[in-house]
Amino acid sequence: MWEKTNGECGAAMRILLVEDDEYFSEMLRAALMEQRHIIDTAKDGLSGWELAISVSYDLVLLDVMLPKLDGIQFCHQLRDRGSHVPIMLLTNRDTSQDKTKGLNAGADDYVLKTVEWQELDARIRALLRRQAATVSTILEWGKLRLEPGSCNVSYGGQALNLTAKEFTLLELFLRNRERVYTNSAIVNQLWSLDDEPPSEDTIRSHIRRLRQKLKTVGAADLIETVYGLGYRLNQAFGEDPIVTSSSGIASNHKTPKRLSLQPKGDCRSLEMAKTVEAKIIVLDDDPFTLRLLKGVLEPWGLRVVTLRDPLELWNQLDTVAPDLLVLDIEMPNVDGIEICQTLRNDSRWSWLPVLFLTGHRDAHTIQQVFTAGADDYINKPVLAPELVTRIFNRLERTRLLRNQTENDALTNLPNRYRASQDLDNLLQRAARSQESLCLAVLILDNLKQINRQYGHRLGDAVLRHTANLLRQNLGDDDILSRWDGAEFLIGMYGLTRQDGIERLDKILTSLQLSDFSTPDGSKIRISISAGLSQYAIDGEGLQVLYQTAADVAAAIDRAGDRIGDRVLSA
C-alpha cells in the first residue's frame, strides 16, 4: 500500500489508533512502530473512548466511520472534557461538508486514507511536533549525551550501540531524572497495550544490558535500583542535565523551554527574538496550517493574525499594519501570487515582506512566486526551526533596510519620506474623528554659522542634542522628524495651536539654554525659530499646513525674535 520511508528518529510518542479496517490499521501501526512510537489500537469508537480517557496520549488517529461511537462524536466528547490532545481524522469521504464537520468537532487535521505515506507521515510528525516541545532536544547527564533526533548516544565522546528498547528506556530516565519508575510504570510507558506485557525478568534484563553497555565505555552505575520501588538515574553521580537545542543553546532542564522551535544557525536571530515586537498576518485556507503556525510563532513573542478568506486581507492590512505576510498559493477565488502582485503595485504596502508557504515544488511555480515579488519561499510540511529562523532573518533585514531608507542617519529620526507617510495617516485619522492636529516647524537659526565657524562636528552634535531632547519630551503618539537640514517637524494629534505652544515653550527654552563647547574652549548657544499651524483651520493637506508653519518660523527669524519674546503662531 505504502512505500517505506526513513522517518525522523525523534522521541517515542504514545499514539491511539481507532480504526475498524484491520488491514489499514495494521499497515499504519507497523509504519509508526518502525519510528519507535508506541501504538495502542481499538476497533470501535467505544473501546477507543475508554482508552482515550484512561491513558495519556500524544496523538489520536481516528477513523470517522466507526461502530458504536463515530469519529465526529468521539472528537466532540474528547474536546468537551477539556482534552487538547491532537486529533487526526482518517476517512474515505472527501467532501467539503465532511471536512467542515470534522474540523468543527475539534479535529486538528482531516486526511484521506488514500493519501501517500510521505504526506500522511509528514502530517503526523507535524502534529507530534506541536504536542512535544522537547522532541528535538539533546539530553545530557554528565558525560552522557542522548540525541533523540538522530538516535545517537555517547558517553565521553564514545558511541553506544543500543537497541531500540534500550534507547527509549534511557531516554525515559533522562527526561524524568528524579522520578522512580516501577516495573509497571516502565511497561505502561514503553509497551503498547496491544502487545503482551513483558515480565519483570524481561524489564530487569533490559536494565542489566543497558548498565553493562554504559560500563563498557567507562560510565559509572548511572541507573540506580531503588529497592522495593523501581529504577531511576543515580542521583549520586547526577548533575542537572543540560537540555541543548539543535542550535547548541543550553539551558537547565528545570526551566521549561520551547526548544523544538529553536532556530538553527547562529544566535543573531535568537537575540532578535528576545526583543522583536512584530506583527504577522498568515493567509491560508487550511485551518490546520493556521493553527500550526500560530502555535509555532506566538511563543516567540510575535503577534499572529490568521485569515482563511483572502477578501479579508485588505481590511486587516490597515487594521493590523503587519511587519510580514505569510501566503499560501492556492486559495478560493484568488491565488496568493495575484495577491502578492497587487501588494507590490500598492505604494502603501509595496515594502511589506511576503513569504510563501506551499506544497508546490516545481520550478515554474517557484519562478512565478519570485517574479510576483515574493521575498521567501518555504515548502510544506513546515519545519518549525526553519520557519522561525527565516521569519526572524527577514524581519531583521527589513528593519535594517527601512531604518536606512526611512531614518535620518545623524539623528535616527524619521526622515521626510517616512514622516510624510505618517503625517498623512495622522491627518486622515483627524478627518475621520473630527479631531484637531497641530503641526510645528522648528528651525536652528544659527546652524549654518556654527558649521562654517566651528566645523560640522560641532554642528552635528547640536543636531543630535536637539533630536534627543525633543524625543525625550514629546509623547509616544507625537510624530517627530528631521525634515530638512536645520529643520525639524512635529505632528501632535488632538492638540490645538495654543496647546502646541504650551507644550513646546518649555522644551524650546531648555534647548536655547543648552551650552556647547567650541574647539577653542568658548561656549555657544543655539538660536531657534518656530511656527505652528492647526488642522483644519489653516488647511487640510500636509503641504499647506507645513508651509503655513514654516512661513511663521521664517518671519520670526527675520524679525530677530527669540523663544522668550514672541508667540509661536500666525
XYZ file of N, CA and C in Angstrom, residues 309-490:
546
model
N -9.990 33.750 4.555
C -10.644 34.377 3.403
C -9.750 35.477 2.837
N -9.276 35.335 1.590
C -8.410 36.361 1.001
C -9.063 37.742 0.954
N -10.401 37.792 0.900
C -11.083 39.072 0.807
C -10.971 39.878 2.109
N -10.646 39.217 3.217
C -10.487 39.917 4.492
C -9.134 40.612 4.607
N -8.200 40.252 3.724
C -6.823 40.738 3.875
C -6.738 42.253 3.822
N -7.469 42.881 2.898
C -7.273 44.316 2.679
C -7.711 45.139 3.874
N -8.787 44.725 4.543
C -9.179 45.422 5.772
C -8.178 45.183 6.890
N -7.670 43.951 6.971
C -6.742 43.614 8.050
C -5.387 44.302 7.879
N -4.985 44.558 6.652
C -3.712 45.260 6.444
C -3.731 46.612 7.131
N -4.809 47.369 6.971
C -4.904 48.685 7.605
C -5.072 48.573 9.116
N -5.807 47.564 9.553
C -6.069 47.418 10.989
C -4.849 46.913 11.749
N -4.201 45.884 11.198
C -3.075 45.244 11.895
C -1.755 45.954 11.632
N -1.575 46.505 10.417
C -0.291 47.091 9.994
C 0.837 46.078 10.207
N 0.810 44.953 9.487
C 1.754 43.864 9.736
C 3.172 44.210 9.312
N 4.112 43.465 9.893
C 5.522 43.586 9.510
C 5.918 42.512 8.510
N 5.061 41.496 8.329
C 5.356 40.407 7.399
C 4.059 39.695 7.068
N 3.961 39.186 5.833
C 2.783 38.454 5.382
C 3.201 37.061 4.927
N 2.505 36.037 5.435
C 2.720 34.652 5.011
C 1.524 34.248 4.150
N 1.804 33.784 2.922
C 0.747 33.477 1.957
C 0.815 32.028 1.484
N -0.353 31.445 1.275
C -0.452 30.199 0.523
C -0.667 30.567 -0.947
N -0.417 29.644 -1.854
C -0.626 29.939 -3.282
C -2.064 29.691 -3.686
N -2.581 28.503 -3.405
C -3.911 28.145 -3.878
C -4.941 28.393 -2.784
N -5.865 29.335 -3.070
C -6.945 29.662 -2.146
C -8.212 29.926 -2.952
N -9.370 29.880 -2.292
C -10.621 30.131 -3.022
C -10.646 31.528 -3.635
N -11.178 31.632 -4.818
C -11.430 32.905 -5.525
C -10.174 33.573 -6.082
N -9.105 33.565 -5.359
C -7.896 34.255 -5.799
C -6.681 33.500 -5.266
N -5.580 33.498 -6.015
C -4.407 32.795 -5.508
C -3.411 33.787 -4.911
N -2.470 33.240 -4.143
C -1.514 34.067 -3.433
C -0.605 34.876 -4.344
N -0.306 34.343 -5.533
C 0.571 35.064 -6.464
C -0.085 36.371 -6.906
N -1.394 36.325 -7.174
C -2.111 37.541 -7.556
C -2.127 38.552 -6.408
N -2.299 38.068 -5.189
C -2.290 38.967 -4.028
C -0.936 39.646 -3.895
N 0.131 38.868 -4.069
C 1.481 39.421 -3.963
C 1.716 40.498 -5.024
N 1.269 40.243 -6.241
C 1.431 41.227 -7.312
C 0.673 42.518 -6.989
N -0.518 42.387 -6.445
C -1.310 43.568 -6.084
C -0.627 44.377 -5.000
N -0.075 43.693 -4.011
C 0.648 44.387 -2.935
C 1.842 45.161 -3.475
N 2.568 44.547 -4.396
C 3.767 45.198 -4.928
C 3.415 46.441 -5.755
N 2.183 46.539 -6.233
C 1.750 47.705 -7.001
C 1.030 48.741 -6.140
N 0.945 48.482 -4.837
C 0.303 49.402 -3.896
C 1.396 50.125 -3.120
N 1.474 51.441 -3.264
C 2.567 52.201 -2.638
C 2.575 52.064 -1.128
N 1.389 51.803 -0.541
C 1.348 51.686 0.925
C 1.981 50.391 1.421
N 1.912 49.321 0.606
C 2.355 48.007 1.078
C 3.415 47.374 0.181
N 3.972 48.130 -0.724
C 4.970 47.563 -1.629
C 6.217 47.085 -0.894
N 6.465 47.645 0.287
C 7.649 47.275 1.083
C 7.440 46.000 1.901
N 6.174 45.585 2.089
C 5.854 44.516 3.044
C 6.487 43.190 2.627
N 7.301 42.565 3.493
C 7.894 41.259 3.152
C 6.801 40.198 2.999
N 6.917 39.388 1.946
C 5.946 38.324 1.679
C 6.684 36.994 1.633
N 6.227 36.057 2.447
C 6.804 34.714 2.499
C 5.729 33.723 2.058
N 6.034 32.917 1.043
C 5.084 31.920 0.553
C 5.308 30.592 1.263
N 4.182 29.959 1.622
C 4.206 28.663 2.278
C 3.309 27.746 1.453
N 3.892 26.770 0.763
C 3.088 25.981 -0.173
C 3.667 24.589 -0.368
N 2.815 23.705 -0.856
C 3.261 22.353 -1.168
C 3.845 22.218 -2.556
N 3.734 23.271 -3.388
C 4.288 23.224 -4.744
C 5.815 23.254 -4.693
N 6.441 22.405 -5.502
C 7.897 22.341 -5.527
C 8.466 22.503 -6.944
N 7.592 22.626 -7.957
C 8.086 22.680 -9.324
C 8.732 24.027 -9.624
N 9.683 24.016 -10.540
C 10.475 25.207 -10.863
C 9.606 26.337 -11.407
N 8.581 25.982 -12.195
C 7.727 27.010 -12.792
C 7.004 27.815 -11.718
N 6.457 27.132 -10.705
C 5.740 27.827 -9.632
C 6.683 28.703 -8.820
N 7.857 28.167 -8.526
C 8.836 28.955 -7.763
C 9.212 30.220 -8.528
N 9.399 30.080 -9.832
C 9.730 31.250 -10.650
C 8.590 32.268 -10.615
N 7.332 31.799 -10.701
C 6.183 32.694 -10.630
C 6.131 33.444 -9.304
N 6.426 32.730 -8.244
C 6.375 33.326 -6.903
C 7.344 34.500 -6.792
N 8.589 34.276 -7.205
C 9.582 35.340 -7.063
C 9.385 36.440 -8.098
N 8.845 36.113 -9.264
C 8.527 37.139 -10.251
C 7.437 38.064 -9.727
N 6.511 37.517 -8.941
C 5.429 38.324 -8.364
C 5.924 39.264 -7.274
N 7.152 39.030 -6.795
C 7.710 39.918 -5.786
C 7.865 39.314 -4.414
N 7.795 37.977 -4.312
C 7.954 37.338 -3.003
C 9.380 37.506 -2.477
N 9.499 37.503 -1.154
C 10.816 37.612 -0.514
C 11.389 36.255 -0.134
N 10.504 35.276 0.097
C 10.999 33.960 0.510
C 9.931 32.924 0.191
N 10.340 31.638 0.284
C 9.511 30.526 -0.162
C 9.862 29.314 0.684
N 8.857 28.718 1.340
C 9.090 27.542 2.188
C 8.099 26.456 1.793
N 8.608 25.244 1.651
C 7.753 24.108 1.298
C 7.027 23.557 2.512
N 5.798 23.078 2.274
C 5.095 22.276 3.267
C 5.524 20.825 3.091
N 5.571 20.003 4.137
C 5.243 20.348 5.517
C 6.288 21.269 6.146
N 5.834 22.103 7.057
C 6.693 23.131 7.631
C 7.577 22.542 8.710
N 8.867 22.849 8.646
C 9.788 22.528 9.731
C 9.899 23.780 10.592
N 9.475 23.666 11.853
C 9.392 24.839 12.723
C 10.706 25.602 12.854
N 11.858 24.924 13.076
C 13.110 25.696 13.208
C 13.426 26.512 11.966
N 13.209 25.927 10.778
C 13.487 26.655 9.537
C 12.553 27.850 9.394
N 11.269 27.649 9.700
C 10.298 28.732 9.563
C 10.633 29.893 10.490
N 10.906 29.601 11.751
C 11.203 30.659 12.725
C 12.455 31.418 12.320
N 13.493 30.683 11.918
C 14.745 31.338 11.527
C 14.535 32.248 10.328
N 13.828 31.762 9.315
C 13.628 32.573 8.111
C 12.799 33.818 8.414
N 11.792 33.672 9.245
C 10.958 34.829 9.563
C 11.753 35.886 10.314
N 12.537 35.475 11.307
C 13.310 36.460 12.057
C 14.412 37.088 11.198
N 15.016 36.295 10.333
C 16.021 36.872 9.433
C 15.382 37.899 8.506
N 14.198 37.576 7.985
C 13.514 38.513 7.091
C 13.092 39.781 7.829
N 12.586 39.630 9.041
C 12.196 40.800 9.835
C 13.405 41.681 10.149
N 14.525 41.038 10.451
C 15.725 41.813 10.770
C 16.233 42.563 9.546
N 16.262 41.896 8.383
C 16.725 42.580 7.171
C 15.793 43.723 6.801
N 14.495 43.504 6.942
C 13.535 44.565 6.632
C 13.707 45.744 7.576
N 13.922 45.438 8.851
C 14.122 46.517 9.824
C 15.351 47.344 9.470
N 16.431 46.674 9.105
C 17.650 47.402 8.752
C 17.461 48.235 7.489
N 16.804 47.648 6.482
C 16.586 48.384 5.243
C 15.681 49.593 5.466
N 14.609 49.389 6.233
C 13.703 50.512 6.491
C 14.392 51.578 7.320
N 15.245 51.139 8.236
C 15.967 52.103 9.055
C 16.894 52.957 8.188
N 17.524 52.308 7.194
C 18.436 53.037 6.312
C 17.696 53.977 5.374
N 16.555 53.576 4.874
C 15.850 54.381 3.870
C 14.860 55.361 4.482
N 14.433 55.141 5.720
C 13.384 55.974 6.298
C 13.837 56.793 7.489
N 15.042 56.555 7.976
C 15.528 57.308 9.126
C 16.728 58.168 8.748
N 16.810 59.319 9.381
C 17.968 60.195 9.210
C 19.165 59.571 9.919
N 20.266 59.413 9.204
C 21.432 58.712 9.753
C 22.032 59.438 10.947
N 21.974 60.750 10.975
C 22.619 61.523 12.040
C 21.812 61.503 13.331
N 20.513 61.757 13.237
C 19.675 61.863 14.434
C 18.857 60.606 14.711
N 18.795 59.692 13.756
C 17.974 58.477 13.825
C 16.487 58.789 13.955
N 16.094 59.981 13.552
C 14.677 60.328 13.481
C 14.141 59.970 12.102
N 12.821 59.778 11.977
C 12.254 59.565 10.642
C 12.602 60.723 9.707
N 12.955 60.377 8.467
C 13.247 61.428 7.500
C 11.955 61.950 6.877
N 12.098 62.868 5.897
C 10.915 63.488 5.317
C 10.020 62.453 4.643
N 10.607 61.478 3.958
C 9.820 60.459 3.264
C 8.947 59.683 4.249
N 9.547 59.190 5.316
C 8.802 58.402 6.295
C 7.787 59.268 7.037
N 8.213 60.471 7.471
C 7.320 61.336 8.240
C 6.129 61.792 7.412
N 6.333 61.995 6.113
C 5.214 62.404 5.253
C 4.113 61.352 5.270
N 4.505 60.072 5.191
C 3.511 58.998 5.222
C 2.797 58.963 6.574
N 3.574 59.066 7.660
C 2.978 59.023 9.000
C 2.044 60.202 9.236
N 2.443 61.392 8.785
C 1.612 62.577 8.981
C 0.354 62.524 8.121
N 0.473 62.000 6.905
C -0.725 61.824 6.076
C -1.731 60.904 6.755
N -1.227 59.810 7.346
C -2.118 58.898 8.070
C -2.753 59.585 9.272
N -1.967 60.418 9.956
C -2.484 61.136 11.123
C -3.551 62.153 10.711
N -3.355 62.794 9.584
C -4.353 63.738 9.086
C -5.644 63.018 8.693
N -5.529 61.842 8.090
C -6.720 61.054 7.749
C -7.474 60.648 9.012
N -6.704 60.292 10.031
C -7.329 59.926 11.312
C -8.053 61.131 11.915
N -7.419 62.297 11.846
C -8.049 63.513 12.370
C -9.331 63.839 11.603
N -9.317 63.626 10.287
C -10.509 63.896 9.479
C -11.644 62.946 9.852
N -11.319 61.657 10.050
C -12.359 60.684 10.383
C -12.984 60.968 11.738
N -12.129 61.318 12.706
C -12.612 61.524 14.078
C -12.949 62.976 14.379
N -12.747 63.876 13.392
C -13.009 65.306 13.547
C -12.256 65.887 14.740
N -10.994 65.476 14.863
C -10.107 65.976 15.906
C -9.177 67.027 15.319
N -8.611 67.853 16.187
C -7.621 68.831 15.744
C -6.244 68.178 15.672
N -5.337 68.824 14.987
C -3.956 68.370 14.883
C -3.071 69.603 14.742
N -2.001 69.650 15.520
C -1.091 70.793 15.492
C 0.229 70.376 14.840
N 0.686 71.190 13.886
C 1.950 70.929 13.190
C 2.935 72.037 13.539
N 4.128 71.670 13.957
C 5.145 72.648 14.352
C 6.400 72.480 13.505
N 6.956 73.612 13.052
C 8.227 73.643 12.337
C 9.241 74.357 13.212
N 10.367 73.656 13.494
C 11.453 74.233 14.306
C 12.687 74.388 13.433
N 13.301 75.584 13.485
C 14.483 75.857 12.671
C 15.637 76.285 13.571
N 16.781 75.593 13.450
C 18.006 76.012 14.154
C 18.622 77.142 13.335
N 18.406 78.401 13.812
C 18.766 79.564 13.005
C 20.261 79.663 12.722
N 21.060 79.339 13.724
C 22.498 79.586 13.581
C 23.299 78.322 13.278
N 22.653 77.266 12.761
C 23.376 76.028 12.471
C 24.403 76.242 11.358
N 24.029 76.952 10.296
C 24.978 77.188 9.210
C 26.195 77.968 9.713
N 25.954 78.938 10.568
C 27.062 79.731 11.120
C 27.979 78.866 11.966
N 27.380 77.976 12.777
C 28.185 77.074 13.617
C 29.040 76.175 12.737
N 28.446 75.626 11.679
C 29.191 74.747 10.783
C 30.365 75.480 10.123
N 30.099 76.719 9.659
C 31.159 77.473 8.984
C 32.269 77.871 9.946
N 31.890 78.300 11.154
C 32.875 78.870 12.070
C 33.610 77.803 12.881
N 32.893 76.730 13.274
C 33.493 75.755 14.186
C 33.590 74.338 13.603
N 33.034 74.142 12.428
C 33.115 72.832 11.795
C 31.839 72.022 11.963
N 31.663 71.043 11.081
C 30.437 70.244 11.080
C 30.346 69.283 12.270
N 31.468 68.967 12.887
C 31.402 68.078 14.052
C 30.571 68.713 15.150
N 30.791 69.982 15.416
C 30.002 70.674 16.432
C 28.559 70.836 15.961
N 28.386 71.162 14.679
C 27.028 71.280 14.153
C 26.256 69.976 14.260
N 26.917 68.862 14.010
C 26.261 67.549 14.146
C 25.880 67.272 15.599
N 26.769 67.684 16.523
C 26.470 67.497 17.943
C 25.244 68.300 18.356
N 25.096 69.496 17.807
C 23.922 70.323 18.092
C 22.658 69.645 17.588
N 22.699 69.104 16.382
C 21.540 68.421 15.816
C 21.149 67.189 16.642
N 22.144 66.385 17.034
C 21.840 65.182 17.833
C 21.251 65.561 19.186
N 21.822 66.607 19.805
C 21.317 67.038 21.107
C 19.875 67.520 20.985
N 19.578 68.284 19.952
C 18.218 68.784 19.732
C 17.247 67.628 19.529
N 17.638 66.655 18.700
C 16.780 65.499 18.432
C 16.508 64.704 19.705
N 17.539 64.470 20.509
C 17.373 63.696 21.740
C 16.470 64.406 22.730
N 16.646 65.732 22.881
C 15.829 66.462 23.839
C 14.367 66.493 23.399
N 14.127 66.671 22.111
C 12.752 66.642 21.604
C 12.130 65.265 21.792
N 12.899 64.221 21.498
C 12.394 62.852 21.617
C 12.011 62.542 23.063
N 12.813 63.009 24.002
C 12.566 62.723 25.419
C 11.344 63.444 25.968
N 11.003 64.590 25.393
C 9.942 65.420 25.973
C 8.624 65.374 25.214
N 8.615 64.759 24.061
C 7.371 64.609 23.311
C 6.730 63.258 23.618
N 5.434 63.154 23.351
C 4.717 61.919 23.650
C 4.975 60.834 22.618
N 4.630 59.596 22.976
C 4.822 58.465 22.063
C 3.968 58.593 20.805
N 2.832 59.266 20.912
C 1.944 59.401 19.764
C 2.322 60.569 18.866
N 3.228 61.424 19.330
C 3.656 62.552 18.501
C 4.614 62.068 17.421
N 4.562 62.724 16.267
C 5.460 62.387 15.161
C 6.564 63.437 15.100
N 7.796 62.982 15.232
C 8.956 63.876 15.232
C 9.862 63.478 14.077
N 10.276 64.458 13.277
C 11.082 64.170 12.098
C 12.148 65.241 11.903
N 13.344 64.815 11.405
C 14.283 65.794 10.864
C 13.857 66.012 9.418
N 13.252 67.159 9.169
C 12.601 67.401 7.894
C 13.603 67.790 6.815
N 14.531 68.677 7.188
C 15.487 69.131 6.173
C 16.584 69.958 6.831
N 17.841 69.565 6.686
C 18.957 70.373 7.177
C 18.810 70.770 8.626
N 18.513 72.068 8.862
C 18.383 72.600 10.224
C 16.938 72.604 10.686
N 16.071 71.876 10.029
C 14.630 71.968 10.260
C 14.059 70.665 10.824
N 13.264 70.797 11.900
C 12.544 69.672 12.497
C 11.045 69.909 12.332
N 10.302 68.815 12.150
C 8.848 68.901 12.012
C 8.206 68.003 13.065
N 7.143 68.537 13.727
C 6.461 67.794 14.794
C 4.974 67.799 14.515
